[in-house]
Amino acid sequence: MSFPVRAITLDLDDTVWPIAPVMVRAEGVLDDWLRQHAPNTAQRFPVEAMRALRDEIAAQRPDLAHDFTTQRRLTLERMLREAGDDIALAKPAFDVFFAARCEVEHYADSEAALQRLAARLPLAALTNGNADLVKIGLMPLFRFQLGAREHGRAKPDASIFHAACSRLELEPAQVLHVGDDIELDIVGGAQAGLRTCWINREERRWPHTHVRPDLEFTTLAELADWLDTAHRTDTAAA
């Protein structure tokens, strides 16, 4: 399939890097820090209990569904308060967690593929998560990063896709959204009027009949290959 693409919006977690090992490591780093600086909290809220409390707070505060940073900070404040430790430790505790959260290990193809994509088209990161591309070191490849926390609504809400398109000064149909999540990225992007590319690293089956991705690849490198081919075709036609 070939169609005009003038920019790419790109999901991050589980598209550019796997998120599960990042979170396991970050929570472990946080637990080690709490054991040293807030031992009562660490004893009362080991990692599994900390996760359960965060899920509880997320359920209690649906208004924060787009804001993982505030959810985590509220979790830390409540942990410290209930354990009798100094609530002021919530900020340095979060800083330790967030630094570890931004120490990601990319999929093997990601960095080279992103460089190839960025050489062809403007890239914009569009994420529900709170990863910081400046800390991660990828920001030079992107025009901007738009997160759900910054925007106020999360994917699949059409408004976050449209906000990215507006910043790119393009119509939605001119933008290709790339991501791994079937509902958040592909269905959401398609319903917002963007072209979509499903990065299906696990080779899952597509579950819907009412909407399908315009493209499907197992890696970002395959997308870069497709874009190279499409560009050569467009150049030859011109």
Short mmCIF file of C-alpha atoms in Angstrom, two decimals:
data_model
loop_
_atom_site.label_atom_id
_atom_site.label_comp_id
_atom_site.label_asym_id
_atom_site.label_seq_id
_atom_site.Cartn_x
_atom_site.Cartn_y
_atom_site.Cartn_z
CA MET A 1 0.00 0.00 0.00
CA SER A 2 1.26 3.46 -0.86
CA PHE A 3 -0.20 6.80 0.16
CA PRO A 4 1.19 10.26 0.88
CA VAL A 5 2.62 10.80 4.35
CA ARG A 6 3.94 14.21 5.38
CA ALA A 7 4.68 13.54 9.05
CA ILE A 8 4.65 10.75 11.62
CA THR A 9 3.30 10.75 15.15
CA LEU A 10 4.83 7.98 17.20
CA ASP A 11 3.88 6.16 20.36
CA LEU A 12 6.80 5.42 22.73
CA ASP A 13 6.18 2.69 25.35
CA ASP A 14 6.12 -0.78 23.75
CA THR A 15 6.73 0.82 20.35
CA VAL A 16 10.26 2.21 20.72
CA TRP A 17 11.18 0.28 23.87
CA PRO A 18 9.48 -2.41 26.01
CA ILE A 19 7.91 -0.79 29.05
CA ALA A 20 7.49 -3.75 31.43
CA PRO A 21 11.19 -4.22 32.28
CA VAL A 22 11.59 -0.46 32.64
CA MET A 23 8.83 -0.28 35.24
CA VAL A 24 10.07 -3.33 37.14
CA ARG A 25 13.51 -1.80 37.37
CA ALA A 26 12.23 1.67 38.32
CA GLU A 27 10.03 0.28 41.08
CA GLY A 28 12.98 -1.74 42.35
CA VAL A 29 15.17 1.37 42.44
CA LEU A 30 12.42 3.24 44.30
CA ASP A 31 12.04 0.38 46.79
CA ASP A 32 15.80 0.43 47.49
CA TRP A 33 15.67 4.20 48.03
CA LEU A 34 12.74 3.93 50.41
CA ARG A 35 14.49 1.22 52.41
CA GLN A 36 17.31 3.67 53.02
CA HIS A 37 15.39 6.92 53.50
CA ALA A 38 11.88 5.85 54.62
CA PRO A 39 12.20 2.35 56.11
CA ASN A 40 8.73 2.35 57.65
CA THR A 41 7.22 3.02 54.23
CA ALA A 42 9.36 0.38 52.56
CA GLN A 43 8.31 -2.19 55.15
CA ARG A 44 4.62 -1.36 54.93
CA PHE A 45 4.56 -1.01 51.13
CA PRO A 46 6.80 -3.51 49.38
CA VAL A 47 6.66 -3.35 45.58
CA GLU A 48 3.48 -5.41 45.17
CA ALA A 49 1.64 -3.35 47.79
CA MET A 50 2.89 -0.15 46.17
CA ARG A 51 1.49 -1.29 42.82
CA ALA A 52 -1.84 -2.19 44.40
CA LEU A 53 -2.09 1.23 46.05
CA ARG A 54 -1.29 2.99 42.78
CA ASP A 55 -4.05 0.99 41.06
CA GLU A 56 -6.42 1.92 43.88
CA ILE A 57 -5.64 5.62 43.52
CA ALA A 58 -6.05 5.40 39.75
CA ALA A 59 -9.50 3.86 40.26
CA GLN A 60 -10.44 6.54 42.81
CA ARG A 61 -9.28 9.39 40.57
CA PRO A 62 -10.56 8.81 37.02
CA ASP A 63 -9.91 12.50 36.43
CA LEU A 64 -6.20 11.63 36.52
CA ALA A 65 -6.37 8.81 33.97
CA HIS A 66 -4.22 10.94 31.64
CA ASP A 67 -1.65 11.85 34.31
CA PHE A 68 0.60 9.01 35.46
CA THR A 69 2.99 11.47 37.12
CA THR A 70 0.38 12.81 39.53
CA GLN A 71 -0.95 9.30 40.19
CA ARG A 72 2.55 8.21 41.23
CA ARG A 73 3.14 11.28 43.40
CA LEU A 74 -0.18 10.81 45.20
CA THR A 75 0.71 7.17 45.76
CA LEU A 76 4.04 8.10 47.32
CA GLU A 77 2.44 10.76 49.54
CA ARG A 78 -0.16 8.33 50.82
CA MET A 79 2.44 5.60 51.42
CA LEU A 80 4.61 7.95 53.47
CA ARG A 81 1.66 9.37 55.40
CA GLU A 82 0.21 5.98 56.31
CA ALA A 83 3.63 4.66 57.35
CA GLY A 84 4.38 7.70 59.50
CA ASP A 85 7.35 8.89 57.45
CA ASP A 86 8.01 12.46 56.33
CA ILE A 87 5.66 13.29 53.44
CA ALA A 88 8.28 15.73 52.12
CA LEU A 89 10.20 12.67 50.96
CA ALA A 90 7.61 12.16 48.20
CA LYS A 91 9.43 14.57 45.85
CA PRO A 92 12.92 13.07 46.07
CA ALA A 93 11.38 9.60 45.98
CA PHE A 94 9.55 10.45 42.77
CA ASP A 95 12.69 11.98 41.27
CA VAL A 96 14.59 8.74 41.92
CA PHE A 97 11.77 6.71 40.39
CA PHE A 98 11.42 8.96 37.35
CA ALA A 99 15.14 8.96 36.60
CA ALA A 100 15.04 5.16 36.53
CA ARG A 101 11.82 5.21 34.47
CA CYS A 102 13.70 7.15 31.78
CA GLU A 103 16.55 4.62 31.64
CA VAL A 104 15.03 2.58 28.82
CA GLU A 105 16.51 -0.16 26.69
CA HIS A 106 15.39 0.27 23.10
CA TYR A 107 14.27 -2.53 20.85
CA ALA A 108 17.25 -3.56 18.71
CA ASP A 109 15.88 -1.84 15.60
CA SER A 110 14.53 1.33 17.17
CA GLU A 111 17.34 3.87 17.23
CA ALA A 112 18.58 3.27 13.68
CA ALA A 113 15.00 3.18 12.39
CA LEU A 114 14.13 6.45 14.11
CA GLN A 115 17.16 8.11 12.52
CA ARG A 116 16.01 6.88 9.10
CA LEU A 117 12.43 8.04 9.68
CA ALA A 118 13.54 11.45 10.96
CA ALA A 119 15.71 11.91 7.86
CA ARG A 120 12.58 11.53 5.71
CA LEU A 121 9.78 13.21 7.66
CA PRO A 122 9.02 15.28 10.76
CA LEU A 123 8.53 13.03 13.80
CA ALA A 124 6.39 13.87 16.83
CA ALA A 125 6.07 11.70 19.94
CA LEU A 126 2.47 11.14 21.03
CA THR A 127 2.25 9.26 24.30
CA ASN A 128 -0.02 8.50 27.23
CA GLY A 129 3.04 7.76 29.34
CA ASN A 130 5.41 10.19 31.03
CA ALA A 131 8.76 9.23 29.51
CA ASP A 132 11.00 12.24 28.86
CA LEU A 133 12.73 12.14 25.48
CA VAL A 134 15.24 14.76 26.61
CA LYS A 135 16.41 12.53 29.47
CA ILE A 136 16.33 9.48 27.22
CA GLY A 137 18.40 11.26 24.57
CA LEU A 138 16.09 10.95 21.57
CA MET A 139 14.66 14.47 21.50
CA PRO A 140 16.93 15.65 18.64
CA LEU A 141 15.07 13.27 16.32
CA PHE A 142 11.64 14.72 17.16
CA ARG A 143 9.93 18.02 16.40
CA PHE A 144 8.10 17.81 19.72
CA GLN A 145 6.73 15.46 22.36
CA LEU A 146 3.05 15.69 23.27
CA GLY A 147 1.98 13.74 26.34
CA ALA A 148 -1.47 13.07 27.70
CA ARG A 149 -0.56 14.89 30.92
CA GLU A 150 0.42 18.02 28.99
CA HIS A 151 -2.60 17.86 26.69
CA GLY A 152 -5.18 16.99 29.35
CA ARG A 153 -6.69 14.01 27.55
CA ALA A 154 -5.22 10.61 26.67
CA LYS A 155 -5.31 8.47 23.54
CA PRO A 156 -7.67 7.29 22.08
CA ASP A 157 -9.36 10.68 22.51
CA ALA A 158 -9.33 12.34 19.11
CA SER A 159 -8.31 15.71 20.55
CA ILE A 160 -4.74 14.64 21.34
CA PHE A 161 -4.24 13.40 17.78
CA HIS A 162 -5.71 16.61 16.38
CA ALA A 163 -3.52 18.72 18.67
CA ALA A 164 -0.42 16.99 17.30
CA CYS A 165 -1.59 17.51 13.72
CA SER A 166 -2.22 21.18 14.45
CA ARG A 167 1.31 21.62 15.78
CA LEU A 168 2.62 19.91 12.64
CA GLU A 169 0.41 22.27 10.56
CA LEU A 170 -1.03 19.31 8.68
CA GLU A 171 -4.44 17.76 8.14
CA PRO A 172 -4.98 14.43 9.98
CA ALA A 173 -5.10 12.48 6.68
CA GLN A 174 -1.55 13.68 5.94
CA VAL A 175 -0.16 12.22 9.18
CA LEU A 176 0.73 8.60 9.91
CA HIS A 177 0.31 7.52 13.52
CA VAL A 178 2.54 4.63 14.55
CA GLY A 179 2.03 2.54 17.66
CA ASP A 180 1.61 -0.88 19.24
CA ASP A 181 -1.70 -0.54 21.05
CA ILE A 182 -4.71 -1.71 19.07
CA GLU A 183 -7.29 0.51 20.75
CA LEU A 184 -5.26 3.54 21.86
CA ASP A 185 -3.07 3.93 18.79
CA ILE A 186 -4.70 2.26 15.81
CA VAL A 187 -8.44 2.52 16.44
CA GLY A 188 -7.98 5.91 18.12
CA GLY A 189 -5.77 7.25 15.35
CA ALA A 190 -8.06 5.98 12.59
CA GLN A 191 -11.15 7.45 14.22
CA ALA A 192 -9.33 10.79 14.48
CA GLY A 193 -8.75 10.70 10.71
CA LEU A 194 -5.04 9.82 10.66
CA ARG A 195 -3.41 7.06 8.68
CA THR A 196 -2.20 4.32 11.01
CA CYS A 197 0.65 1.84 11.27
CA TRP A 198 0.45 -1.03 13.74
CA ILE A 199 3.82 -2.15 15.13
CA ASN A 200 2.91 -5.72 15.93
CA ARG A 201 6.10 -7.15 17.41
CA GLU A 202 4.30 -10.16 18.90
CA GLU A 203 2.48 -11.00 15.65
CA ARG A 204 -0.95 -10.81 17.25
CA ARG A 205 -4.15 -11.23 15.25
CA TRP A 206 -6.09 -8.11 14.40
CA PRO A 207 -9.41 -8.34 16.31
CA HIS A 208 -11.67 -5.85 14.51
CA THR A 209 -13.63 -5.83 11.29
CA HIS A 210 -14.85 -2.21 11.35
CA VAL A 211 -11.35 -0.69 11.21
CA ARG A 212 -7.92 -1.91 10.18
CA PRO A 213 -4.46 -0.34 10.22
CA ASP A 214 -3.26 1.10 6.93
CA LEU A 215 0.10 -0.57 7.54
CA GLU A 216 1.30 -3.40 9.78
CA PHE A 217 4.93 -4.25 10.53
CA THR A 218 6.77 -6.18 13.21
CA THR A 219 9.50 -3.53 13.64
CA LEU A 220 10.13 0.15 13.10
CA ALA A 221 12.88 -0.87 10.69
CA GLU A 222 10.24 -2.38 8.39
CA LEU A 223 8.35 0.91 8.47
CA ALA A 224 11.54 2.75 7.53
CA ASP A 225 12.00 0.32 4.62
CA TRP A 226 8.43 0.98 3.46
CA LEU A 227 8.97 4.72 3.68
CA ASP A 228 12.18 4.47 1.65
CA THR A 229 10.35 2.50 -1.03
CA ALA A 230 7.40 4.91 -1.06
CA HIS A 231 9.78 7.85 -1.38
CA ARG A 232 11.62 6.26 -4.32
CA THR A 233 8.27 5.54 -6.00
CA ASP A 234 7.10 9.13 -5.49
CA THR A 235 10.41 10.48 -6.82
CA ALA A 236 10.24 8.26 -9.92
CA ALA A 237 6.64 9.30 -10.59
CA ALA A 238 7.59 12.95 -10.36
#
